[in-house]
Structure formats: structure tokens, C-alpha cells
Amino acid sequence: MCGLCGYITKAGVKLNKKKLAKRSKIFSALLVSMQSRGDDSTGIACIDKNYYQIEKNTTPAFKFINTKKYKDALHKNPSLVIGHTRWATQGEVSQRNAHPFIKDTIIGAHNGMVYNSFDFKDDQEFEFEVDSEVIFNLLAKYKNNYKEAFSKLRGSFALTWADISKENYKSEFLAKETGRHPLIVPVI
């Protein structure tokens, strides 16, 4: 079980200082509210037209939101932010296993279980320690063709990801199979 949240600011909209502070406060509250779904690690991916930044650590959200790296990342006013809190059900608690992940041009975070992740253990193309990475490896392999990638998976999950290979990156949000995996994404 993990927590997954995010926000999107409409394309081309740059928030003034007051709105930026308000958005950061709302997003921080979302992360902290998701901490009950996992406090082994917390991470964010900030994505905009010409850059991305991933910050993650093995700390609960209430501590993570007070770090300089977190505050600086949000202050850059990215149009897309993916947030994740992790309860480690697979793999060790480490910065490497914290979300979001980047695989080739795919950045994403996951909440749920990929039941057949070990079917990919012998695949030389995939390096992974946790089931979540299989999803993003497949999205990278199939060039963001999620129908093809997801046809290979069995499980129950919510996830969000962005393909940063496009000039106007494309973000995706999905809840699959059950309602046990909440996904909160406000559009500002």
C-alpha cells in the first residue's frame, strides 16, 4: 500500500508568488495525508516543458516536505508534479526503491501490486528490485504504448507517469481493476 498524488497546472500558466505558495501548501498537505498509506519513503517528480527533477528519500512525508530540495523543486513552478509515499511491501527501504522512477523517458509512480512481476526477472532488458519498476520498464520498452505494456501485466494498481521524450510531454493517470488504490490529481 502506498499513497499517490499529483497536480497539473494548465499549459503555459505560470503562477504568481502567492498562488505558487498556495499550490505548494495544498500539495504538501496531499503528501502528508497520503503518509498513512506509507511512511517508509517519500518522493516527487517535477516536470515541465524543458526540465524534470526527481527528489526522493527514505523519510516520511511530514519530514520530506520540510527539506530544502523539496521546497526548491516546487518553487521552480513545474506544470506537473507526481507525489508518492511508500510502504515497502517488496524490496528494501532505500532511496533507490523510493518512487518516482525514471526508465528511459518515462517518469512515474505506482500504488498497488503487479502480481506477475517475477515473470520479468530473467528479462535482460529489465533491471528492477520492486514490482513497480516493471510497469515503467514496459512503458519505456513499448514507447509509452500503455495498451501494449499493460497487456503484459496482471495486478491491481493506480499509477501516474509522464513521457518526457516529447516537446509537450504527455502525462497519464490510471486506476486499474480495483478502487483500493486512490489517485488524487487536482488541475489548477
mmCIF file of C-alpha atoms in Angstrom:
data_model
loop_
_atom_site.group_PDB
_atom_site.id
_atom_site.type_symbol
_atom_site.label_atom_id
_atom_site.label_comp_id
_atom_site.label_asym_id
_atom_site.label_seq_id
_atom_site.Cartn_x
_atom_site.Cartn_y
_atom_site.Cartn_z
ATOM 1 C CA MET A 1 0.000 0.000 0.000
ATOM 2 C CA CYS A 2 1.300 3.425 -0.966
ATOM 3 C CA GLY A 3 -0.002 6.944 -1.469
ATOM 4 C CA LEU A 4 -0.100 8.599 -4.863
ATOM 5 C CA CYS A 5 -0.987 12.191 -5.666
ATOM 6 C CA GLY A 6 -0.136 14.883 -8.143
ATOM 7 C CA TYR A 7 -1.113 18.142 -9.696
ATOM 8 C CA ILE A 8 -1.286 19.665 -13.118
ATOM 9 C CA THR A 9 -1.128 23.351 -13.884
ATOM 10 C CA LYS A 10 -2.644 24.184 -17.251
ATOM 11 C CA ALA A 11 -0.122 24.530 -20.079
ATOM 12 C CA GLY A 12 1.619 27.879 -20.232
ATOM 13 C CA VAL A 13 0.250 29.083 -16.889
ATOM 14 C CA LYS A 14 2.899 30.433 -14.543
ATOM 15 C CA LEU A 15 1.632 31.129 -11.066
ATOM 16 C CA ASN A 16 2.433 34.315 -9.208
ATOM 17 C CA LYS A 17 4.228 34.067 -5.859
ATOM 18 C CA LYS A 18 1.007 33.945 -3.817
ATOM 19 C CA LYS A 19 -0.619 31.209 -5.945
ATOM 20 C CA LEU A 20 2.639 29.264 -6.064
ATOM 21 C CA ALA A 21 2.808 29.293 -2.257
ATOM 22 C CA LYS A 22 -0.843 28.193 -2.041
ATOM 23 C CA ARG A 23 -0.307 25.351 -4.524
ATOM 24 C CA SER A 24 2.788 24.199 -2.632
ATOM 25 C CA LYS A 25 0.824 24.219 0.617
ATOM 26 C CA ILE A 26 -2.008 22.173 -0.917
ATOM 27 C CA PHE A 27 0.393 19.671 -2.465
ATOM 28 C CA SER A 28 2.326 19.323 0.790
ATOM 29 C CA ALA A 29 -0.963 18.622 2.579
ATOM 30 C CA LEU A 30 -1.770 15.946 -0.025
ATOM 31 C CA LEU A 31 1.586 14.248 0.554
ATOM 32 C CA VAL A 32 1.196 14.316 4.322
ATOM 33 C CA SER A 33 -2.373 12.995 4.073
ATOM 34 C CA MET A 34 -1.045 10.076 1.993
ATOM 35 C CA GLN A 35 1.582 9.288 4.635
ATOM 36 C CA SER A 36 -0.885 6.962 6.384
ATOM 37 C CA ARG A 37 -0.629 4.772 3.263
ATOM 38 C CA GLY A 38 3.150 4.594 3.571
ATOM 39 C CA ASP A 39 5.884 6.296 5.562
ATOM 40 C CA ASP A 40 8.972 4.318 4.525
ATOM 41 C CA SER A 41 9.859 6.869 1.850
ATOM 42 C CA THR A 42 8.521 9.930 0.059
ATOM 43 C CA GLY A 43 9.269 11.328 -3.378
ATOM 44 C CA ILE A 44 8.230 13.785 -6.059
ATOM 45 C CA ALA A 45 8.864 14.318 -9.753
ATOM 46 C CA CYS A 46 8.582 17.888 -11.007
ATOM 47 C CA ILE A 47 8.168 18.080 -14.764
ATOM 48 C CA ASP A 48 7.906 20.972 -17.157
ATOM 49 C CA LYS A 49 8.498 21.570 -20.839
ATOM 50 C CA ASN A 50 12.290 21.824 -20.641
ATOM 51 C CA TYR A 51 13.246 20.029 -17.437
ATOM 52 C CA TYR A 52 12.448 17.430 -14.869
ATOM 53 C CA GLN A 53 13.634 16.952 -11.312
ATOM 54 C CA ILE A 54 13.154 13.914 -9.094
ATOM 55 C CA GLU A 55 13.593 14.193 -5.338
ATOM 56 C CA LYS A 56 13.059 11.217 -3.046
ATOM 57 C CA ASN A 57 14.262 9.959 0.301
ATOM 58 C CA THR A 58 13.687 7.349 2.977
ATOM 59 C CA THR A 59 11.746 9.652 5.228
ATOM 60 C CA PRO A 60 8.049 10.143 5.985
ATOM 61 C CA ALA A 61 6.210 12.921 4.164
ATOM 62 C CA PHE A 62 5.938 15.228 7.183
ATOM 63 C CA LYS A 63 9.744 15.428 7.272
ATOM 64 C CA PHE A 64 10.260 15.378 3.495
ATOM 65 C CA ILE A 65 8.123 18.482 2.875
ATOM 66 C CA ASN A 66 10.448 20.500 5.116
ATOM 67 C CA THR A 67 13.594 19.722 3.126
ATOM 68 C CA LYS A 68 15.305 22.375 1.033
ATOM 69 C CA LYS A 69 15.353 20.097 -2.054
ATOM 70 C CA TYR A 70 11.582 19.598 -1.875
ATOM 71 C CA LYS A 71 10.845 23.293 -1.431
ATOM 72 C CA ASP A 72 13.278 24.314 -4.186
ATOM 73 C CA ALA A 73 11.765 21.784 -6.631
ATOM 74 C CA LEU A 74 8.223 23.098 -6.116
ATOM 75 C CA HIS A 75 9.427 26.710 -6.231
ATOM 76 C CA LYS A 76 10.567 26.201 -9.853
ATOM 77 C CA ASN A 77 6.847 26.245 -10.745
ATOM 78 C CA PRO A 78 6.620 22.958 -12.700
ATOM 79 C CA SER A 79 3.362 22.311 -14.529
ATOM 80 C CA LEU A 80 3.232 18.641 -13.468
ATOM 81 C CA VAL A 81 4.159 17.149 -10.114
ATOM 82 C CA ILE A 82 3.857 13.482 -9.188
ATOM 83 C CA GLY A 83 3.965 12.656 -5.475
ATOM 84 C CA HIS A 84 4.378 9.298 -3.751
ATOM 85 C CA THR A 85 4.572 7.883 -0.237
ATOM 86 C CA ARG A 86 5.805 4.300 0.062
ATOM 87 C CA TRP A 87 5.028 1.437 2.340
ATOM 88 C CA ALA A 88 7.674 -1.112 1.353
ATOM 89 C CA THR A 89 5.920 -4.369 0.517
ATOM 90 C CA GLN A 90 8.631 -5.510 -1.880
ATOM 91 C CA GLY A 91 12.327 -4.657 -1.869
ATOM 92 C CA GLU A 92 14.271 -2.906 0.838
ATOM 93 C CA VAL A 93 13.623 0.570 2.135
ATOM 94 C CA SER A 94 16.157 2.613 0.172
ATOM 95 C CA GLN A 95 16.392 5.750 -1.885
ATOM 96 C CA ARG A 96 16.813 3.574 -4.975
ATOM 97 C CA ASN A 97 13.458 1.854 -4.324
ATOM 98 C CA ALA A 98 11.603 5.063 -3.484
ATOM 99 C CA HIS A 99 9.267 6.465 -6.135
ATOM 100 C CA PRO A 100 9.060 8.139 -8.643
ATOM 101 C CA PHE A 101 11.177 6.092 -11.018
ATOM 102 C CA ILE A 102 12.704 7.060 -14.337
ATOM 103 C CA LYS A 103 13.121 4.450 -17.045
ATOM 104 C CA ASP A 104 14.423 5.847 -20.320
ATOM 105 C CA THR A 105 11.975 8.721 -20.984
ATOM 106 C CA ILE A 106 9.223 7.526 -18.644
ATOM 107 C CA ILE A 107 8.883 9.025 -15.153
ATOM 108 C CA GLY A 108 6.252 7.518 -12.891
ATOM 109 C CA ALA A 109 4.960 6.312 -9.548
ATOM 110 C CA HIS A 110 2.780 3.363 -8.619
ATOM 111 C CA ASN A 111 0.463 2.195 -5.873
ATOM 112 C CA GLY A 112 -0.627 -1.420 -5.827
ATOM 113 C CA MET A 113 0.712 -4.816 -6.795
ATOM 114 C CA VAL A 114 1.968 -6.272 -10.064
ATOM 115 C CA TYR A 115 1.180 -9.927 -9.448
ATOM 116 C CA ASN A 116 3.332 -11.255 -12.281
ATOM 117 C CA SER A 117 6.418 -9.065 -11.800
ATOM 118 C CA PHE A 118 8.661 -12.081 -11.281
ATOM 119 C CA ASP A 119 7.806 -13.256 -14.806
ATOM 120 C CA PHE A 120 10.190 -10.487 -15.933
ATOM 121 C CA LYS A 121 13.095 -11.366 -13.596
ATOM 122 C CA ASP A 122 15.042 -13.146 -16.360
ATOM 123 C CA ASP A 123 14.469 -10.403 -18.941
ATOM 124 C CA GLN A 124 17.908 -8.949 -19.690
ATOM 125 C CA GLU A 125 16.346 -5.586 -20.666
ATOM 126 C CA PHE A 126 14.817 -5.026 -17.238
ATOM 127 C CA GLU A 127 16.637 -4.124 -14.084
ATOM 128 C CA PHE A 128 14.323 -3.949 -11.099
ATOM 129 C CA GLU A 129 14.111 -4.565 -7.383
ATOM 130 C CA VAL A 130 10.422 -3.762 -6.881
ATOM 131 C CA ASP A 131 7.350 -4.660 -8.921
ATOM 132 C CA SER A 132 6.608 -1.004 -9.696
ATOM 133 C CA GLU A 133 9.676 -0.754 -11.910
ATOM 134 C CA VAL A 134 8.316 -3.452 -14.230
ATOM 135 C CA ILE A 135 5.478 -1.118 -15.241
ATOM 136 C CA PHE A 136 7.797 1.727 -16.205
ATOM 137 C CA ASN A 137 10.258 -0.624 -17.917
ATOM 138 C CA LEU A 138 7.388 -1.885 -20.087
ATOM 139 C CA LEU A 139 6.167 1.638 -20.840
ATOM 140 C CA ALA A 140 9.711 2.558 -21.917
ATOM 141 C CA LYS A 141 10.097 -0.632 -23.961
ATOM 142 C CA TYR A 142 6.831 -0.035 -25.816
ATOM 143 C CA LYS A 143 7.465 3.723 -26.279
ATOM 144 C CA ASN A 144 4.595 4.764 -23.990
ATOM 145 C CA ASN A 145 2.081 2.472 -25.717
ATOM 146 C CA TYR A 146 0.303 1.718 -22.457
ATOM 147 C CA LYS A 147 -2.191 -0.703 -24.028
ATOM 148 C CA GLU A 148 0.679 -2.912 -25.191
ATOM 149 C CA ALA A 149 2.601 -2.524 -21.923
ATOM 150 C CA PHE A 150 -0.400 -3.228 -19.691
ATOM 151 C CA SER A 151 -1.406 -6.276 -21.727
ATOM 152 C CA LYS A 152 1.701 -7.925 -20.211
ATOM 153 C CA LEU A 153 0.717 -7.132 -16.599
ATOM 154 C CA ARG A 154 -1.551 -8.731 -14.043
ATOM 155 C CA GLY A 155 -2.369 -6.781 -10.946
ATOM 156 C CA SER A 156 -4.337 -4.109 -9.227
ATOM 157 C CA PHE A 157 -2.989 -0.586 -9.123
ATOM 158 C CA ALA A 158 -3.155 3.136 -9.650
ATOM 159 C CA LEU A 159 -0.288 4.918 -11.327
ATOM 160 C CA THR A 160 0.751 8.115 -12.936
ATOM 161 C CA TRP A 161 3.519 8.740 -15.423
ATOM 162 C CA ALA A 162 4.830 11.188 -17.968
ATOM 163 C CA ASP A 163 6.741 10.598 -21.182
ATOM 164 C CA ILE A 164 9.361 13.350 -21.274
ATOM 165 C CA SER A 165 10.582 12.488 -24.786
ATOM 166 C CA LYS A 166 8.003 14.740 -26.397
ATOM 167 C CA GLU A 167 8.422 18.508 -26.555
ATOM 168 C CA ASN A 168 4.993 18.776 -24.987
ATOM 169 C CA TYR A 169 5.352 15.859 -22.605
ATOM 170 C CA LYS A 170 2.286 13.727 -22.127
ATOM 171 C CA SER A 171 1.096 12.760 -18.673
ATOM 172 C CA GLU A 172 -1.103 9.780 -17.925
ATOM 173 C CA PHE A 173 -3.143 8.789 -14.898
ATOM 174 C CA LEU A 174 -4.733 5.381 -14.471
ATOM 175 C CA ALA A 175 -6.506 3.292 -11.890
ATOM 176 C CA LYS A 176 -6.728 -0.384 -12.880
ATOM 177 C CA GLU A 177 -9.044 -3.123 -11.642
ATOM 178 C CA THR A 178 -9.996 -2.030 -8.132
ATOM 179 C CA GLY A 179 -10.834 1.071 -6.174
ATOM 180 C CA ARG A 180 -8.414 0.206 -3.363
ATOM 181 C CA HIS A 181 -5.689 2.392 -4.828
ATOM 182 C CA PRO A 182 -6.673 6.068 -4.646
ATOM 183 C CA LEU A 183 -5.237 8.661 -7.000
ATOM 184 C CA ILE A 184 -5.702 12.392 -6.335
ATOM 185 C CA VAL A 185 -4.848 14.872 -9.102
ATOM 186 C CA PRO A 186 -6.106 18.467 -8.966
ATOM 187 C CA VAL A 187 -5.909 20.521 -12.143
ATOM 188 C CA ILE A 188 -5.071 24.152 -11.378
#
